[in-house]
């Protein structure tokens, strides 16, 4: 029996380290794909699916044959594109935040800022909405102060208003995720050659010149990869945030595709197959966007991220 070399033994050992994570990916990412079968059946719980419930592509054609359904999908696509577009447009914010956070010379203060800005990532959207409700509801702290100071005659309905709703939702998302998203850029900054900084200081460069000519160019490859990944997930902007902030006054402007799939599945009997169809189409488009993003990465950077 051939004896394994120490290098092969190490390779097998390291592979065993990732086996639990591979199992989790199979269970939570690939096994649920079995549910796509409901898109081809006239499924109505609790009746099980079988040969008598098979309807083929009936639910796929329903999407384009029903004008009301087409209008609803176009509406949620508008909201999805608006939210994802704003997120892509301002995707540089975590990078700039990481750059200026790295420039803080007082280490205790730097750690406090990083901790305070990272903690919101671990807070659920339910608690975030609770904070928003206590601050911006008709009886919240903001309206109470505005009325007491004579700046408003009656409460302002911040949470019901649709004015600038996409930008306001982006602000909540940025407040929650900016600190966490900056960690990767902070790690990339630590990988920048210190000799470049020392040479720039010897040449008399200011801190802003060092940031502009050394730090930011060194972070652009990392930023570009994350930008391409965000582009691949353009239709997947989650549903938790919009679910908790949605009400009857802003529903038409805040219901994104993921939330629409959830609401459709729970809207009544017979809607579960249709929601599965919408989810399938979204997954197919996301795969296409992923391939396009990887192709663009190869063309622009000379290498892909897959």
mmCIF file of C-alpha atoms in Angstrom:
data_model
loop_
_atom_site.group_PDB
_atom_site.id
_atom_site.type_symbol
_atom_site.label_atom_id
_atom_site.label_comp_id
_atom_site.label_asym_id
_atom_site.label_seq_id
_atom_site.Cartn_x
_atom_site.Cartn_y
_atom_site.Cartn_z
ATOM 1 C CA UNK A 1 0.000 0.000 0.000
ATOM 2 C CA UNK A 2 1.421 3.331 -1.102
ATOM 3 C CA UNK A 3 2.183 5.692 1.721
ATOM 4 C CA UNK A 4 0.676 9.138 1.464
ATOM 5 C CA UNK A 5 3.068 12.041 1.474
ATOM 6 C CA UNK A 6 2.769 14.666 4.243
ATOM 7 C CA UNK A 7 1.612 17.164 1.607
ATOM 8 C CA UNK A 8 -1.300 14.959 0.529
ATOM 9 C CA UNK A 9 -2.234 14.223 4.128
ATOM 10 C CA UNK A 10 -2.329 17.960 4.810
ATOM 11 C CA UNK A 11 -4.492 18.501 1.712
ATOM 12 C CA UNK A 12 -6.995 15.859 2.812
ATOM 13 C CA UNK A 13 -7.035 17.284 6.331
ATOM 14 C CA UNK A 14 -7.698 20.793 5.073
ATOM 15 C CA UNK A 15 -10.494 19.462 2.864
ATOM 16 C CA UNK A 16 -12.143 17.922 5.913
ATOM 17 C CA UNK A 17 -12.210 21.394 7.465
ATOM 18 C CA UNK A 18 -14.632 22.638 4.796
ATOM 19 C CA UNK A 19 -16.844 19.536 4.683
ATOM 20 C CA UNK A 20 -19.278 20.869 7.342
ATOM 21 C CA UNK A 21 -19.661 24.099 5.361
ATOM 22 C CA UNK A 22 -20.221 22.167 2.133
ATOM 23 C CA UNK A 23 -22.963 20.192 3.874
ATOM 24 C CA UNK A 24 -24.611 23.429 5.027
ATOM 25 C CA UNK A 25 -24.460 24.809 1.473
ATOM 26 C CA UNK A 26 -26.056 21.630 0.101
ATOM 27 C CA UNK A 27 -28.813 21.706 2.720
ATOM 28 C CA UNK A 28 -29.710 25.376 2.579
ATOM 29 C CA UNK A 29 -28.799 26.355 -1.010
ATOM 30 C CA UNK A 30 -29.265 23.335 -3.237
ATOM 31 C CA UNK A 31 -31.746 21.081 -1.480
ATOM 32 C CA UNK A 32 -34.472 23.804 -1.507
ATOM 33 C CA UNK A 33 -34.273 23.785 -5.324
ATOM 34 C CA UNK A 34 -36.451 20.688 -5.127
ATOM 35 C CA UNK A 35 -39.296 23.092 -4.377
ATOM 36 C CA UNK A 36 -39.172 24.333 -7.978
ATOM 37 C CA UNK A 37 -41.294 21.317 -8.830
ATOM 38 C CA UNK A 38 -44.323 23.185 -7.453
ATOM 39 C CA UNK A 39 -44.118 25.595 -10.394
ATOM 40 C CA UNK A 40 -45.293 22.776 -12.690
ATOM 41 C CA UNK A 41 -48.204 21.619 -10.541
ATOM 42 C CA UNK A 42 -51.572 23.045 -9.584
ATOM 43 C CA UNK A 43 -50.625 22.798 -5.938
ATOM 44 C CA UNK A 44 -53.122 23.636 -3.206
ATOM 45 C CA UNK A 45 -52.121 22.700 0.349
ATOM 46 C CA UNK A 46 -52.570 20.372 2.090
ATOM 47 C CA UNK A 47 -53.204 18.232 -0.983
ATOM 48 C CA UNK A 48 -49.955 16.527 -2.097
ATOM 49 C CA UNK A 49 -48.643 16.908 -5.633
ATOM 50 C CA UNK A 50 -49.069 14.030 -8.036
ATOM 51 C CA UNK A 51 -49.724 13.186 -11.699
ATOM 52 C CA UNK A 52 -53.243 14.635 -11.448
ATOM 53 C CA UNK A 53 -51.902 18.065 -10.403
ATOM 54 C CA UNK A 54 -49.411 18.377 -13.266
ATOM 55 C CA UNK A 55 -50.102 21.493 -15.381
ATOM 56 C CA UNK A 56 -46.785 21.974 -17.188
ATOM 57 C CA UNK A 57 -45.992 25.608 -18.001
ATOM 58 C CA UNK A 58 -49.438 26.925 -17.101
ATOM 59 C CA UNK A 59 -48.148 29.191 -14.340
ATOM 60 C CA UNK A 60 -45.326 30.497 -16.523
ATOM 61 C CA UNK A 61 -47.788 31.653 -19.178
ATOM 62 C CA UNK A 62 -50.062 33.135 -16.495
ATOM 63 C CA UNK A 63 -47.447 35.770 -15.716
ATOM 64 C CA UNK A 64 -47.546 37.262 -19.217
ATOM 65 C CA UNK A 65 -51.199 36.552 -20.046
ATOM 66 C CA UNK A 66 -52.690 38.375 -17.064
ATOM 67 C CA UNK A 67 -52.416 42.195 -17.499
ATOM 68 C CA UNK A 68 -52.861 42.826 -13.770
ATOM 69 C CA UNK A 69 -50.087 40.376 -12.955
ATOM 70 C CA UNK A 70 -47.793 41.986 -15.541
ATOM 71 C CA UNK A 71 -48.508 45.404 -14.037
ATOM 72 C CA UNK A 72 -47.729 44.142 -10.522
ATOM 73 C CA UNK A 73 -44.451 42.541 -11.623
ATOM 74 C CA UNK A 74 -43.394 45.716 -13.446
ATOM 75 C CA UNK A 75 -44.158 47.672 -10.283
ATOM 76 C CA UNK A 76 -42.007 45.471 -8.047
ATOM 77 C CA UNK A 77 -39.260 45.411 -10.669
ATOM 78 C CA UNK A 78 -39.269 49.220 -10.632
ATOM 79 C CA UNK A 79 -38.828 49.186 -6.865
ATOM 80 C CA UNK A 80 -36.154 46.489 -7.039
ATOM 81 C CA UNK A 81 -34.192 48.295 -9.740
ATOM 82 C CA UNK A 82 -34.447 51.591 -7.845
ATOM 83 C CA UNK A 83 -33.169 50.152 -4.562
ATOM 84 C CA UNK A 84 -30.429 48.049 -6.151
ATOM 85 C CA UNK A 85 -29.449 50.922 -8.428
ATOM 86 C CA UNK A 86 -29.003 53.324 -5.510
ATOM 87 C CA UNK A 87 -26.994 50.682 -3.633
ATOM 88 C CA UNK A 88 -24.693 50.221 -6.644
ATOM 89 C CA UNK A 89 -24.401 53.977 -7.184
ATOM 90 C CA UNK A 90 -23.235 54.496 -3.601
ATOM 91 C CA UNK A 91 -21.321 51.224 -3.243
ATOM 92 C CA UNK A 92 -18.133 53.255 -2.718
ATOM 93 C CA UNK A 93 -19.343 54.556 0.661
ATOM 94 C CA UNK A 94 -17.954 51.613 2.743
ATOM 95 C CA UNK A 95 -14.600 51.967 0.972
ATOM 96 C CA UNK A 96 -14.334 55.689 1.735
ATOM 97 C CA UNK A 97 -15.501 55.053 5.298
ATOM 98 C CA UNK A 98 -12.750 52.447 5.718
ATOM 99 C CA UNK A 99 -10.149 54.852 4.310
ATOM 100 C CA UNK A 100 -10.997 57.633 6.755
ATOM 101 C CA UNK A 101 -11.408 55.178 9.627
ATOM 102 C CA UNK A 102 -7.884 53.963 8.934
ATOM 103 C CA UNK A 103 -6.637 57.554 9.139
ATOM 104 C CA UNK A 104 -7.749 57.948 12.772
ATOM 105 C CA UNK A 105 -4.544 58.171 14.773
ATOM 106 C CA UNK A 106 -6.058 57.663 18.236
ATOM 107 C CA UNK A 107 -6.364 53.869 18.471
ATOM 108 C CA UNK A 108 -8.896 53.766 21.373
ATOM 109 C CA UNK A 109 -11.177 56.196 19.521
ATOM 110 C CA UNK A 110 -10.681 54.234 16.289
ATOM 111 C CA UNK A 111 -11.775 51.009 17.995
ATOM 112 C CA UNK A 112 -14.818 52.719 19.481
ATOM 113 C CA UNK A 113 -15.889 54.085 16.080
ATOM 114 C CA UNK A 114 -15.366 50.722 14.385
ATOM 115 C CA UNK A 115 -17.289 48.882 17.103
ATOM 116 C CA UNK A 116 -20.195 51.346 17.108
ATOM 117 C CA UNK A 117 -20.538 51.243 13.317
ATOM 118 C CA UNK A 118 -20.219 47.447 13.097
ATOM 119 C CA UNK A 119 -22.718 46.512 15.823
ATOM 120 C CA UNK A 120 -25.846 47.532 13.816
ATOM 121 C CA UNK A 121 -25.077 44.704 11.382
ATOM 122 C CA UNK A 122 -25.955 42.211 14.136
ATOM 123 C CA UNK A 123 -29.254 43.910 14.956
ATOM 124 C CA UNK A 124 -32.348 42.426 13.308
ATOM 125 C CA UNK A 125 -34.459 44.588 11.033
ATOM 126 C CA UNK A 126 -37.313 44.241 13.515
ATOM 127 C CA UNK A 127 -35.261 46.106 16.120
ATOM 128 C CA UNK A 128 -34.169 48.641 13.501
ATOM 129 C CA UNK A 129 -37.809 49.361 12.702
ATOM 130 C CA UNK A 130 -38.557 49.624 16.422
ATOM 131 C CA UNK A 131 -35.911 52.341 16.664
ATOM 132 C CA UNK A 132 -37.334 54.053 13.573
ATOM 133 C CA UNK A 133 -40.851 53.887 14.983
ATOM 134 C CA UNK A 134 -39.802 55.367 18.324
ATOM 135 C CA UNK A 135 -37.986 58.171 16.531
ATOM 136 C CA UNK A 136 -40.160 58.992 13.508
ATOM 137 C CA UNK A 137 -43.722 57.853 14.256
ATOM 138 C CA UNK A 138 -46.449 60.459 14.820
ATOM 139 C CA UNK A 139 -45.831 60.192 18.580
ATOM 140 C CA UNK A 140 -42.082 59.604 18.272
ATOM 141 C CA UNK A 141 -39.236 61.681 19.624
ATOM 142 C CA UNK A 142 -38.655 63.706 16.435
ATOM 143 C CA UNK A 143 -42.284 64.791 16.037
ATOM 144 C CA UNK A 144 -42.541 65.539 19.749
ATOM 145 C CA UNK A 145 -39.544 67.878 19.579
ATOM 146 C CA UNK A 146 -40.711 69.536 16.343
ATOM 147 C CA UNK A 147 -44.106 70.336 17.879
ATOM 148 C CA UNK A 148 -42.639 71.506 21.186
ATOM 149 C CA UNK A 149 -40.194 73.809 19.399
ATOM 150 C CA UNK A 150 -42.936 75.197 17.171
ATOM 151 C CA UNK A 151 -41.363 73.860 13.974
ATOM 152 C CA UNK A 152 -44.471 71.828 13.078
ATOM 153 C CA UNK A 153 -48.186 72.272 13.758
ATOM 154 C CA UNK A 154 -48.999 68.576 13.458
ATOM 155 C CA UNK A 155 -47.015 65.321 13.366
ATOM 156 C CA UNK A 156 -45.139 64.585 10.143
ATOM 157 C CA UNK A 157 -45.842 61.077 8.848
ATOM 158 C CA UNK A 158 -42.259 60.083 8.114
ATOM 159 C CA UNK A 159 -42.951 56.339 8.010
ATOM 160 C CA UNK A 160 -46.034 56.698 5.817
ATOM 161 C CA UNK A 161 -44.605 59.171 3.334
ATOM 162 C CA UNK A 162 -43.401 57.998 -0.068
ATOM 163 C CA UNK A 163 -41.231 61.084 -0.654
ATOM 164 C CA UNK A 164 -37.641 60.006 -1.332
ATOM 165 C CA UNK A 165 -38.546 56.578 0.018
ATOM 166 C CA UNK A 166 -35.839 54.769 -1.959
ATOM 167 C CA UNK A 167 -33.131 57.068 -0.653
ATOM 168 C CA UNK A 168 -34.461 56.830 2.908
ATOM 169 C CA UNK A 169 -34.394 53.045 2.778
ATOM 170 C CA UNK A 170 -30.853 53.200 1.447
ATOM 171 C CA UNK A 171 -29.884 55.369 4.431
ATOM 172 C CA UNK A 172 -31.224 52.744 6.846
ATOM 173 C CA UNK A 173 -29.369 50.022 4.934
ATOM 174 C CA UNK A 174 -26.140 52.033 4.975
ATOM 175 C CA UNK A 175 -26.448 52.773 8.689
ATOM 176 C CA UNK A 176 -26.855 49.057 9.349
ATOM 177 C CA UNK A 177 -24.206 47.612 7.013
ATOM 178 C CA UNK A 178 -21.555 50.277 6.320
ATOM 179 C CA UNK A 179 -19.366 49.372 9.304
ATOM 180 C CA UNK A 180 -19.483 45.667 8.541
ATOM 181 C CA UNK A 181 -18.862 46.202 4.809
ATOM 182 C CA UNK A 182 -15.797 48.319 5.568
ATOM 183 C CA UNK A 183 -14.016 45.433 7.311
ATOM 184 C CA UNK A 184 -12.918 43.905 4.006
ATOM 185 C CA UNK A 185 -11.476 47.220 2.864
ATOM 186 C CA UNK A 186 -9.665 47.649 6.187
ATOM 187 C CA UNK A 187 -8.130 44.220 5.649
ATOM 188 C CA UNK A 188 -7.078 45.253 2.139
ATOM 189 C CA UNK A 189 -5.489 48.445 3.514
ATOM 190 C CA UNK A 190 -3.305 46.409 5.868
ATOM 191 C CA UNK A 191 -1.944 44.610 2.792
ATOM 192 C CA UNK A 192 -0.660 47.792 1.156
ATOM 193 C CA UNK A 193 3.136 48.003 1.100
ATOM 194 C CA UNK A 194 4.295 50.350 3.866
ATOM 195 C CA UNK A 195 7.284 51.401 1.746
ATOM 196 C CA UNK A 196 4.896 53.208 -0.598
ATOM 197 C CA UNK A 197 3.597 55.302 2.292
ATOM 198 C CA UNK A 198 7.117 56.017 3.552
ATOM 199 C CA UNK A 199 8.311 57.058 0.103
ATOM 200 C CA UNK A 200 5.316 59.378 -0.299
ATOM 201 C CA UNK A 201 6.003 61.010 3.075
ATOM 202 C CA UNK A 202 9.658 61.513 2.162
ATOM 203 C CA UNK A 203 8.549 63.244 -1.044
ATOM 204 C CA UNK A 204 6.410 65.600 1.036
ATOM 205 C CA UNK A 205 2.965 64.219 0.162
ATOM 206 C CA UNK A 206 0.087 65.287 2.389
ATOM 207 C CA UNK A 207 -2.311 62.797 3.990
ATOM 208 C CA UNK A 208 -4.984 63.518 1.375
ATOM 209 C CA UNK A 209 -2.453 63.049 -1.442
ATOM 210 C CA UNK A 210 -1.385 59.721 0.056
ATOM 211 C CA UNK A 211 -5.034 58.624 0.270
ATOM 212 C CA UNK A 212 -5.783 59.720 -3.297
ATOM 213 C CA UNK A 213 -2.663 58.339 -4.983
ATOM 214 C CA UNK A 214 -1.880 55.232 -2.900
ATOM 215 C CA UNK A 215 -4.701 54.011 -0.658
ATOM 216 C CA UNK A 216 -7.676 54.377 -2.993
ATOM 217 C CA UNK A 217 -5.902 52.949 -6.111
ATOM 218 C CA UNK A 218 -4.797 49.972 -4.001
ATOM 219 C CA UNK A 219 -8.401 49.357 -2.911
ATOM 220 C CA UNK A 220 -9.934 49.604 -6.386
ATOM 221 C CA UNK A 221 -9.373 45.898 -7.289
ATOM 222 C CA UNK A 222 -11.230 44.849 -4.124
ATOM 223 C CA UNK A 223 -13.952 47.404 -4.802
ATOM 224 C CA UNK A 224 -14.369 46.207 -8.381
ATOM 225 C CA UNK A 225 -14.766 42.554 -7.363
ATOM 226 C CA UNK A 226 -17.407 43.467 -4.766
ATOM 227 C CA UNK A 227 -19.135 45.704 -7.316
ATOM 228 C CA UNK A 228 -19.360 42.830 -9.799
ATOM 229 C CA UNK A 229 -20.753 40.533 -7.105
ATOM 230 C CA UNK A 230 -23.361 43.159 -6.207
ATOM 231 C CA UNK A 231 -24.261 43.467 -9.877
ATOM 232 C CA UNK A 232 -24.778 39.694 -10.030
ATOM 233 C CA UNK A 233 -27.159 40.007 -7.047
ATOM 234 C CA UNK A 234 -28.974 42.985 -8.558
ATOM 235 C CA UNK A 235 -32.412 41.375 -8.137
ATOM 236 C CA UNK A 236 -31.680 40.032 -4.656
ATOM 237 C CA UNK A 237 -31.886 42.932 -2.233
ATOM 238 C CA UNK A 238 -33.582 40.945 0.527
ATOM 239 C CA UNK A 239 -37.055 41.292 1.986
ATOM 240 C CA UNK A 240 -36.612 41.727 5.755
ATOM 241 C CA UNK A 241 -35.967 45.463 5.623
ATOM 242 C CA UNK A 242 -38.870 46.182 3.289
ATOM 243 C CA UNK A 243 -41.191 43.790 5.090
ATOM 244 C CA UNK A 244 -40.902 45.643 8.400
ATOM 245 C CA UNK A 245 -41.057 49.129 6.846
ATOM 246 C CA UNK A 246 -43.956 48.359 4.493
ATOM 247 C CA UNK A 247 -47.460 49.632 5.217
ATOM 248 C CA UNK A 248 -50.567 50.349 3.170
ATOM 249 C CA UNK A 249 -49.382 53.892 2.449
ATOM 250 C CA UNK A 250 -46.008 52.997 0.915
ATOM 251 C CA UNK A 251 -46.647 49.451 -0.312
ATOM 252 C CA UNK A 252 -46.591 50.384 -4.002
ATOM 253 C CA UNK A 253 -43.112 51.899 -3.640
ATOM 254 C CA UNK A 254 -41.415 49.601 -1.154
ATOM 255 C CA UNK A 255 -42.457 46.109 -2.268
ATOM 256 C CA UNK A 256 -39.393 44.637 -3.968
ATOM 257 C CA UNK A 257 -39.177 41.343 -5.846
ATOM 258 C CA UNK A 258 -38.210 39.148 -2.881
ATOM 259 C CA UNK A 259 -41.006 40.605 -0.775
ATOM 260 C CA UNK A 260 -43.455 40.221 -3.669
ATOM 261 C CA UNK A 261 -42.644 36.506 -3.889
ATOM 262 C CA UNK A 262 -43.266 36.147 -0.157
ATOM 263 C CA UNK A 263 -46.532 38.107 -0.234
ATOM 264 C CA UNK A 264 -47.708 36.236 -3.307
ATOM 265 C CA UNK A 265 -47.137 32.857 -1.668
ATOM 266 C CA UNK A 266 -49.197 33.955 1.356
ATOM 267 C CA UNK A 267 -51.917 35.851 -0.513
ATOM 268 C CA UNK A 268 -54.296 32.921 -0.877
ATOM 269 C CA UNK A 269 -54.834 29.398 -2.130
ATOM 270 C CA UNK A 270 -53.359 28.640 -5.531
ATOM 271 C CA UNK A 271 -50.744 31.402 -5.439
ATOM 272 C CA UNK A 272 -47.867 29.248 -4.182
ATOM 273 C CA UNK A 273 -47.000 27.844 -7.677
ATOM 274 C CA UNK A 274 -47.074 31.350 -9.158
ATOM 275 C CA UNK A 275 -44.703 32.671 -6.499
ATOM 276 C CA UNK A 276 -42.382 29.738 -7.240
ATOM 277 C CA UNK A 277 -42.377 30.672 -10.928
ATOM 278 C CA UNK A 278 -41.417 34.254 -10.136
ATOM 279 C CA UNK A 279 -38.646 32.977 -7.865
ATOM 280 C CA UNK A 280 -37.346 30.677 -10.618
ATOM 281 C CA UNK A 281 -37.252 33.476 -13.167
ATOM 282 C CA UNK A 282 -35.436 35.676 -10.673
ATOM 283 C CA UNK A 283 -32.828 32.955 -10.084
ATOM 284 C CA UNK A 284 -32.310 32.479 -13.824
ATOM 285 C CA UNK A 285 -31.803 36.214 -14.368
ATOM 286 C CA UNK A 286 -29.403 36.330 -11.404
ATOM 287 C CA UNK A 287 -27.318 33.523 -12.932
ATOM 288 C CA UNK A 288 -27.199 35.420 -16.232
ATOM 289 C CA UNK A 289 -26.090 38.576 -14.408
ATOM 290 C CA UNK A 290 -23.423 36.560 -12.579
ATOM 291 C CA UNK A 291 -22.026 35.235 -15.877
ATOM 292 C CA UNK A 292 -22.125 38.722 -17.420
ATOM 293 C CA UNK A 293 -20.363 40.208 -14.384
ATOM 294 C CA UNK A 294 -17.685 37.524 -14.488
ATOM 295 C CA UNK A 295 -17.185 38.168 -18.228
ATOM 296 C CA UNK A 296 -16.867 41.917 -17.614
ATOM 297 C CA UNK A 297 -14.343 41.216 -14.882
ATOM 298 C CA UNK A 298 -12.252 39.148 -17.276
ATOM 299 C CA UNK A 299 -12.403 41.848 -19.961
ATOM 300 C CA UNK A 300 -11.609 44.777 -17.645
ATOM 301 C CA UNK A 301 -9.351 43.197 -15.022
ATOM 302 C CA UNK A 302 -7.976 40.277 -17.010
ATOM 303 C CA UNK A 303 -9.341 37.754 -14.498
ATOM 304 C CA UNK A 304 -12.721 36.625 -13.261
ATOM 305 C CA UNK A 305 -13.961 36.107 -9.743
ATOM 306 C CA UNK A 306 -15.331 32.601 -10.348
#
